[in-house]
Short mmCIF file of C-alpha atoms and ligand atoms in Angstrom, two decimals:
data_model
loop_
_atom_site.label_atom_id
_atom_site.label_comp_id
_atom_site.label_asym_id
_atom_site.label_seq_id
_atom_site.Cartn_x
_atom_site.Cartn_y
_atom_site.Cartn_z
CA MET A 288 123.98 126.61 85.34
CA HIS A 289 125.86 123.48 86.28
CA LEU A 290 124.65 121.94 89.50
CA ASN A 291 127.30 121.04 92.04
CA ASN A 292 126.01 118.03 93.94
CA LYS A 293 128.05 118.66 97.03
CA ASN A 294 126.75 122.17 97.25
CA LEU A 295 123.20 120.93 96.70
CA SER A 296 123.45 118.30 99.46
CA LYS A 297 124.85 120.88 101.86
CA LYS A 298 122.11 123.37 101.15
CA ILE A 299 119.28 120.85 101.36
CA LEU A 300 120.65 119.51 104.66
CA SER A 301 120.98 122.98 106.11
CA TRP A 302 117.38 123.78 105.07
CA TYR A 303 116.27 120.48 106.62
CA ASP A 304 118.04 121.13 109.92
CA ASN A 305 116.18 124.41 110.31
CA ASN A 306 112.79 123.42 108.96
CA LYS A 307 112.08 119.75 109.52
CA ARG A 308 108.82 118.84 111.18
CA THR A 309 108.75 117.01 114.46
CA LEU A 310 107.26 113.65 113.58
CA PRO A 311 106.74 110.83 116.07
CA TRP A 312 108.82 108.34 114.11
CA ARG A 313 111.80 110.71 113.78
CA ILE A 314 113.57 109.55 116.89
CA SER A 315 117.22 109.44 117.90
CA GLN A 316 119.54 107.29 115.80
CA ASN A 317 120.61 105.62 119.05
CA SER A 318 117.10 104.71 120.18
CA LYS A 319 116.28 101.02 120.48
CA LYS A 320 112.89 101.78 118.97
CA LYS A 321 114.42 103.04 115.74
CA HIS A 322 113.91 99.86 113.67
CA TYR A 323 110.32 99.40 114.78
CA TYR A 324 109.31 103.05 114.42
CA ARG A 325 110.84 103.36 110.98
CA ILE A 326 109.38 100.21 109.50
CA LEU A 327 105.95 100.88 110.97
CA SER A 328 105.88 104.48 109.72
CA GLU A 329 107.15 103.53 106.26
CA PHE A 330 104.39 100.96 105.86
CA MET A 331 101.80 103.46 107.04
CA LEU A 332 103.15 106.20 104.78
CA GLN A 333 102.85 104.11 101.62
CA GLN A 334 100.06 105.89 99.68
CA THR A 335 99.06 107.95 102.72
CA GLN A 336 99.85 111.50 103.79
CA VAL A 337 101.94 112.35 106.83
CA LYS A 338 99.15 114.23 108.63
CA THR A 339 96.78 111.27 108.26
CA VAL A 340 99.38 108.82 109.52
CA ILE A 341 100.43 110.69 112.70
CA PRO A 342 97.43 109.81 114.94
CA TYR A 343 97.37 106.22 113.68
CA PHE A 344 101.08 105.82 114.35
CA LYS A 345 100.79 107.23 117.88
CA ASN A 346 97.88 105.01 118.74
CA PHE A 347 99.52 101.95 117.20
CA VAL A 348 102.76 102.25 119.20
CA LYS A 349 100.75 102.90 122.36
CA LYS A 350 98.90 99.60 121.92
CA ILE A 351 101.75 97.62 120.31
CA PRO A 352 104.98 99.21 121.57
CA ASN A 353 107.64 97.11 119.84
CA LEU A 354 108.35 94.67 117.04
CA ARG A 355 108.20 91.61 119.29
CA ALA A 356 104.77 92.62 120.57
CA LEU A 357 103.65 93.11 116.96
CA SER A 358 104.91 89.68 115.97
CA THR A 359 102.85 88.02 118.70
CA SER A 360 99.71 90.13 118.20
CA LYS A 361 96.63 88.68 116.59
CA GLU A 362 96.03 89.83 113.00
CA LYS A 363 92.57 90.94 114.12
CA LYS A 364 94.12 93.41 116.57
CA VAL A 365 96.54 94.77 113.97
CA LEU A 366 93.73 95.32 111.47
CA LYS A 367 91.58 97.00 114.09
CA LEU A 368 94.38 99.50 114.79
CA TRP A 369 94.75 100.06 111.06
CA GLU A 370 91.01 100.60 110.61
CA GLY A 371 90.35 103.74 108.56
CA LEU A 372 93.88 103.99 107.15
CA GLY A 373 93.00 101.85 104.11
CA TYR A 374 95.21 99.63 101.93
CA TYR A 375 94.89 96.84 104.49
CA ALA A 376 97.33 94.56 102.67
CA ARG A 377 100.00 96.81 104.24
CA ALA A 378 98.89 95.86 107.73
CA ARG A 379 98.85 92.17 106.92
CA ASN A 380 102.28 92.34 105.28
CA LEU A 381 103.78 94.33 108.14
CA HIS A 382 102.46 91.75 110.56
CA LYS A 383 104.01 88.89 108.54
CA THR A 384 107.28 90.81 108.21
CA SER A 385 107.48 91.40 111.97
CA LYS A 386 107.28 87.63 112.57
CA ILE A 387 110.12 86.99 110.11
CA LEU A 388 112.26 89.78 111.59
CA ILE A 389 111.89 88.37 115.10
CA LYS A 390 112.45 84.77 114.03
CA GLU A 391 115.25 85.17 111.51
CA TYR A 392 116.90 88.55 112.15
CA ASP A 393 116.80 88.93 115.92
CA GLY A 394 114.31 91.79 115.59
CA GLN A 395 116.62 93.89 113.38
CA ILE A 396 116.03 95.23 109.88
CA PRO A 397 118.49 93.41 107.55
CA LYS A 398 121.24 95.56 106.07
CA SER A 399 120.98 94.09 102.60
CA PHE A 400 118.71 95.38 99.86
CA VAL A 401 118.12 91.86 98.52
CA LEU A 402 117.16 90.44 101.93
CA LEU A 403 114.89 93.38 102.65
CA LYS A 404 113.09 92.99 99.36
CA ASP A 405 112.35 89.39 100.25
CA LEU A 406 110.13 90.52 103.13
CA PRO A 407 106.37 90.83 102.60
CA GLY A 408 105.27 94.34 101.60
CA ILE A 409 108.76 95.70 100.93
CA GLY A 410 109.53 96.90 97.41
CA ASP A 411 112.44 98.95 96.01
CA TYR A 412 111.26 102.20 97.53
CA THR A 413 110.74 100.94 101.08
CA ALA A 414 113.97 98.93 101.00
CA ASN A 415 115.94 102.01 99.93
CA VAL A 416 114.33 104.29 102.45
CA LEU A 417 114.89 101.87 105.35
CA LEU A 418 118.55 101.34 104.47
CA ALA A 419 119.13 105.08 104.22
CA LEU A 420 117.27 105.99 107.41
CA ILE A 421 118.39 103.14 109.63
CA TYR A 422 121.90 102.39 108.35
CA ASN A 423 122.84 105.71 106.76
CA GLN A 424 123.47 103.95 103.45
CA PRO A 425 123.84 106.26 100.44
CA ARG A 426 120.46 105.56 98.92
CA ILE A 427 117.81 107.88 97.69
CA ALA A 428 114.26 106.64 97.85
CA LEU A 429 112.64 107.80 94.64
CA ASP A 430 108.96 108.31 95.28
CA GLY A 431 106.88 110.77 93.24
CA ASN A 432 107.77 113.54 95.66
CA VAL A 433 111.54 113.17 95.44
CA LYS A 434 111.50 112.55 91.69
CA ARG A 435 109.67 115.83 91.19
CA VAL A 436 112.25 117.76 93.22
CA LEU A 437 115.11 116.21 91.24
CA TYR A 438 113.40 116.72 87.88
CA ARG A 439 113.06 120.38 88.69
CA LEU A 440 116.49 120.89 90.21
CA PHE A 441 118.18 119.43 87.15
CA ASN A 442 115.44 120.52 84.75
CA THR A 443 115.37 117.07 83.23
CA ASN A 444 113.09 114.07 83.21
CA VAL A 445 115.94 111.59 83.75
CA VAL A 446 117.35 111.41 87.26
CA ASP A 447 118.62 107.86 87.55
CA ALA A 448 122.23 108.73 86.86
CA ILE A 449 122.48 111.61 89.29
CA ASN A 450 124.93 110.97 92.08
CA LEU A 451 123.80 112.95 95.08
CA PHE A 452 125.75 111.48 97.92
CA GLU A 453 128.79 113.41 98.87
CA THR A 454 127.80 113.64 102.48
CA LYS A 455 128.19 111.63 105.66
CA ARG A 456 124.55 112.22 106.48
CA ASN A 457 122.97 109.96 103.86
CA GLY A 458 119.90 109.11 105.91
CA ASP A 459 119.20 112.74 106.70
CA LEU A 460 119.71 113.66 103.08
CA ALA A 461 117.16 111.08 101.90
CA GLU A 462 114.68 112.41 104.43
CA ALA A 463 115.55 116.03 103.63
CA PHE A 464 114.58 115.53 99.98
CA MET A 465 111.24 114.05 101.00
CA GLU A 466 110.59 116.89 103.40
CA PHE A 467 111.67 119.51 100.89
CA GLY A 468 109.28 118.07 98.29
CA ALA A 469 106.42 118.04 100.79
CA LEU A 470 106.94 121.57 102.13
CA ILE A 471 108.69 123.69 99.46
CA CYS A 472 108.95 122.13 96.02
CA LYS A 473 105.27 121.19 96.02
CA PRO A 474 103.56 119.52 93.06
CA LYS A 475 101.35 122.35 91.82
CA ASN A 476 102.83 125.56 93.17
CA PRO A 477 106.48 125.24 94.14
CA ARG A 478 107.39 127.95 96.64
CA CYS A 479 110.32 129.20 94.55
CA ASN A 480 110.46 132.68 96.06
CA GLU A 481 111.28 131.41 99.52
CA CYS A 482 113.35 128.48 98.25
CA LYS A 483 116.89 128.45 99.64
CA ILE A 484 118.30 126.68 96.61
CA LYS A 485 116.63 128.59 93.83
CA LYS A 486 119.95 129.99 92.64
CA ILE A 487 121.20 126.51 91.85
CA CYS A 488 117.86 125.20 90.58
CA SER A 489 117.86 124.73 86.81
CA TYR A 490 114.08 124.79 86.68
CA TYR A 491 114.03 128.20 88.33
CA THR A 492 116.85 129.65 86.29
CA SER A 493 115.99 128.14 82.88
CA LYS A 494 113.87 129.89 80.34
CA LYS A 495 112.78 126.56 78.90
CA LYS A 496 111.33 124.69 81.85
CA ILE A 497 110.58 120.97 81.71
CA ARG A 498 107.00 119.85 81.88
CA LEU A 499 106.24 117.34 84.59
CA LYS A 500 104.27 114.32 83.46
CA LYS A 501 100.68 114.43 84.57
CA LYS A 502 99.36 111.67 86.76
CA THR A 503 97.19 109.22 84.88
CA LYS A 504 93.56 109.87 85.59
CA ILE A 505 91.89 107.38 87.88
CA GLN A 506 88.97 105.67 86.19
CA SER A 507 85.70 105.44 88.01
CA LYS A 508 83.80 102.15 88.10
CA SER A 509 80.18 101.37 88.98
CA TYR A 510 79.11 98.74 91.50
CA ASP A 511 75.77 97.56 92.87
CA ILE A 512 75.71 96.64 96.55
CA PHE A 513 72.90 94.48 97.94
CA CYS A 514 72.30 94.47 101.70
CA TYR A 515 70.24 91.98 103.70
CA LEU A 516 68.94 93.80 106.77
CA LYS A 517 67.05 92.74 109.90
CA LYS A 518 63.93 94.76 110.34
CA ASN A 519 64.11 96.10 113.88
CA LYS A 520 67.63 95.30 114.92
CA ARG A 521 70.14 97.41 112.98
CA GLN A 522 71.82 94.28 111.74
CA ILE A 523 73.30 93.62 108.33
CA ALA A 524 74.44 90.37 106.71
CA LEU A 525 78.09 90.37 105.61
CA THR A 526 80.31 87.84 103.92
CA LYS A 527 84.02 87.48 103.33
CA ASN A 528 83.23 85.46 100.26
CA ASN A 529 83.47 88.14 97.57
CA ASP A 530 85.56 88.38 94.47
CA LEU A 531 86.42 92.08 94.65
CA GLY A 532 90.20 92.07 94.43
CA PHE A 533 90.76 95.24 96.42
CA LEU A 534 88.61 94.12 99.35
CA LYS A 535 89.21 90.39 99.32
CA LYS A 536 88.72 88.58 102.64
CA PHE A 537 86.87 91.49 104.25
CA ASN A 538 83.38 91.66 105.63
CA LEU A 539 81.09 93.05 102.95
CA PRO A 540 77.53 92.80 101.68
CA LYS A 541 76.95 91.32 98.25
CA ILE A 542 78.68 93.40 95.58
CA LYS A 543 78.44 93.15 91.82
CA GLU A 544 79.86 95.17 89.02
CA LYS A 545 77.01 97.26 87.64
CA SER A 546 74.20 94.84 86.85
CA LYS A 547 70.65 95.09 85.57
CA ARG A 548 68.04 96.47 87.96
CA ASN A 549 66.76 93.62 90.11
CA LYS A 550 63.20 94.22 91.29
CA LYS A 551 63.54 92.06 94.40
CA TRP A 552 65.83 94.69 95.94
CA LYS A 553 64.81 98.21 96.92
CA PHE A 554 67.01 101.05 95.75
CA LEU A 555 68.32 103.18 98.64
CA CYS A 556 70.81 105.66 97.20
CA ASN A 557 73.74 106.37 94.96
CA TYR A 558 77.06 107.68 96.29
CA LYS A 559 80.73 107.92 95.42
CA ASN A 560 83.53 106.27 97.34
CA SER A 561 87.27 106.44 96.71
CA ILE A 562 89.18 103.43 97.81
CA SER A 563 92.84 102.62 97.29
CA ASN A 564 93.43 104.11 93.84
CA LYS A 565 89.90 103.58 92.59
CA LYS A 566 86.88 105.80 92.32
CA LEU A 567 83.70 103.89 92.85
CA ASN A 568 80.22 104.90 91.85
CA ILE A 569 77.88 102.91 94.08
CA ASN A 570 74.20 102.05 93.89
CA LEU A 571 72.97 100.75 97.20
CA TYR A 572 70.05 98.29 97.39
CA TYR A 573 68.49 96.58 100.41
CA LYS A 574 65.89 94.11 101.50
CA PHE A 575 64.59 93.23 104.97
CA SER A 576 64.91 89.53 105.52
CA SER A 577 65.40 87.06 108.34
CA LYS A 578 66.88 84.41 106.06
CA ILE A 579 70.32 84.79 104.55
CA PRO A 580 72.51 82.59 102.35
CA ASN A 581 74.96 80.26 104.12
CA GLU A 582 78.11 82.24 103.54
CA TYR A 583 76.67 85.32 105.32
CA ASN A 584 76.63 86.23 109.02
CA TRP A 585 74.71 88.92 110.87
CA TYR A 586 76.64 91.93 112.17
CA SER A 587 75.52 94.79 114.34
CA MET A 588 75.81 98.21 112.69
CA ASN A 589 76.16 99.93 116.07
CA LYS A 590 79.42 98.76 117.50
CA ASN A 591 81.72 96.03 116.40
CA ASN A 592 84.80 94.62 118.00
CA GLU A 593 85.71 93.00 114.77
CA PHE A 594 87.61 94.93 112.12
CA ILE A 595 85.25 96.46 109.58
CA PRO A 596 86.81 98.35 106.65
CA SER A 597 85.77 101.98 106.19
CA PHE A 598 84.24 100.97 102.85
CA THR A 599 81.69 98.86 104.76
CA LYS A 600 81.24 101.51 107.48
CA LYS A 601 80.23 103.98 104.81
CA ILE A 602 77.51 101.53 103.77
CA PHE A 603 76.36 101.39 107.42
CA ARG A 604 76.04 105.18 107.46
CA GLN A 605 73.80 105.19 104.37
CA ILE A 606 71.63 102.40 105.77
CA SER A 607 71.23 104.03 109.17
CA TYR A 608 68.68 106.42 107.57
CA LEU A 609 66.32 103.47 107.23
CA TYR A 610 66.29 102.97 111.01
CA GLN A 611 65.61 106.55 112.06
S1 SF4 B 888 113.38 126.98 93.02
FE1 SF4 B 888 111.32 126.26 92.90
S2 SF4 B 888 111.39 124.52 91.48
FE2 SF4 B 888 113.49 124.94 92.16
S3 SF4 B 888 113.78 123.59 93.89
FE3 SF4 B 888 113.13 125.54 94.70
S4 SF4 B 888 110.90 125.31 94.90
FE4 SF4 B 888 111.60 123.67 93.55
#
């Protein structure tokens, strides 16, 4: 069956109007907060699911209510609000971007793809999505979710040439595709029976259905973590001086890629930790000591005002058994 794009846009939009979720960043097109809410949510949603983002977004806008306030906030505060959401480079880039937007663009998101892509943390996808959602530009943001929907609808693995925009509601259409992929045309079990567009879906109507490419398997890697601890104080020595790319500049104990057993350290436990797009297999070692190398500082494992990544907090939880 030949797919009529106009018909498709109309049907997806009508499904969206009746089924879209109420999300805190979906606010009126006329709202002054629109630019801030959209850029903040798009940064948070990179690599992270909607349901995880919602409480973080709500808390963030409560503490930092607009772009200007973000641009004048301390990085420490921004990271603290991001704590637990992971991929902390996003928080740092958003913070840098907010300063540029206030200084050079009067607090507005630029309307040009090229200018947007010049901002820290904004790639093709985020630039497209912001232009569609904020300025109603005819752009589709092709993340894995939307690609999958289009692959299926057209029963093809090439979607670049598909022209989908024969509508005045370009922003809504971009969002409708994302929502449709998240709620109906799901990765493993698409809900074809209740799908409102199944009659015009080539995947549904074809006998020879395309196979979607499988995600590449994430490799797991082994690390040894060595913790200096104070005997009676629930304190741990941390350093920002580590060469682990994915946790650079954060407070961590000493970490090495799997090394030979070192008898000076006591083995505590082995556990798994997923971080960013890595699976880590961790062996945790410790030693009680009052002396630590220069680049380390003592931190309390009870409560910390400073930002501590969840990777390090997980280490705290394992160590807390030693103090019980
Ligand atoms: S019919 Fe099935 S495969 Fe086609 S768009 Fe609907 S949910 Fe996706």
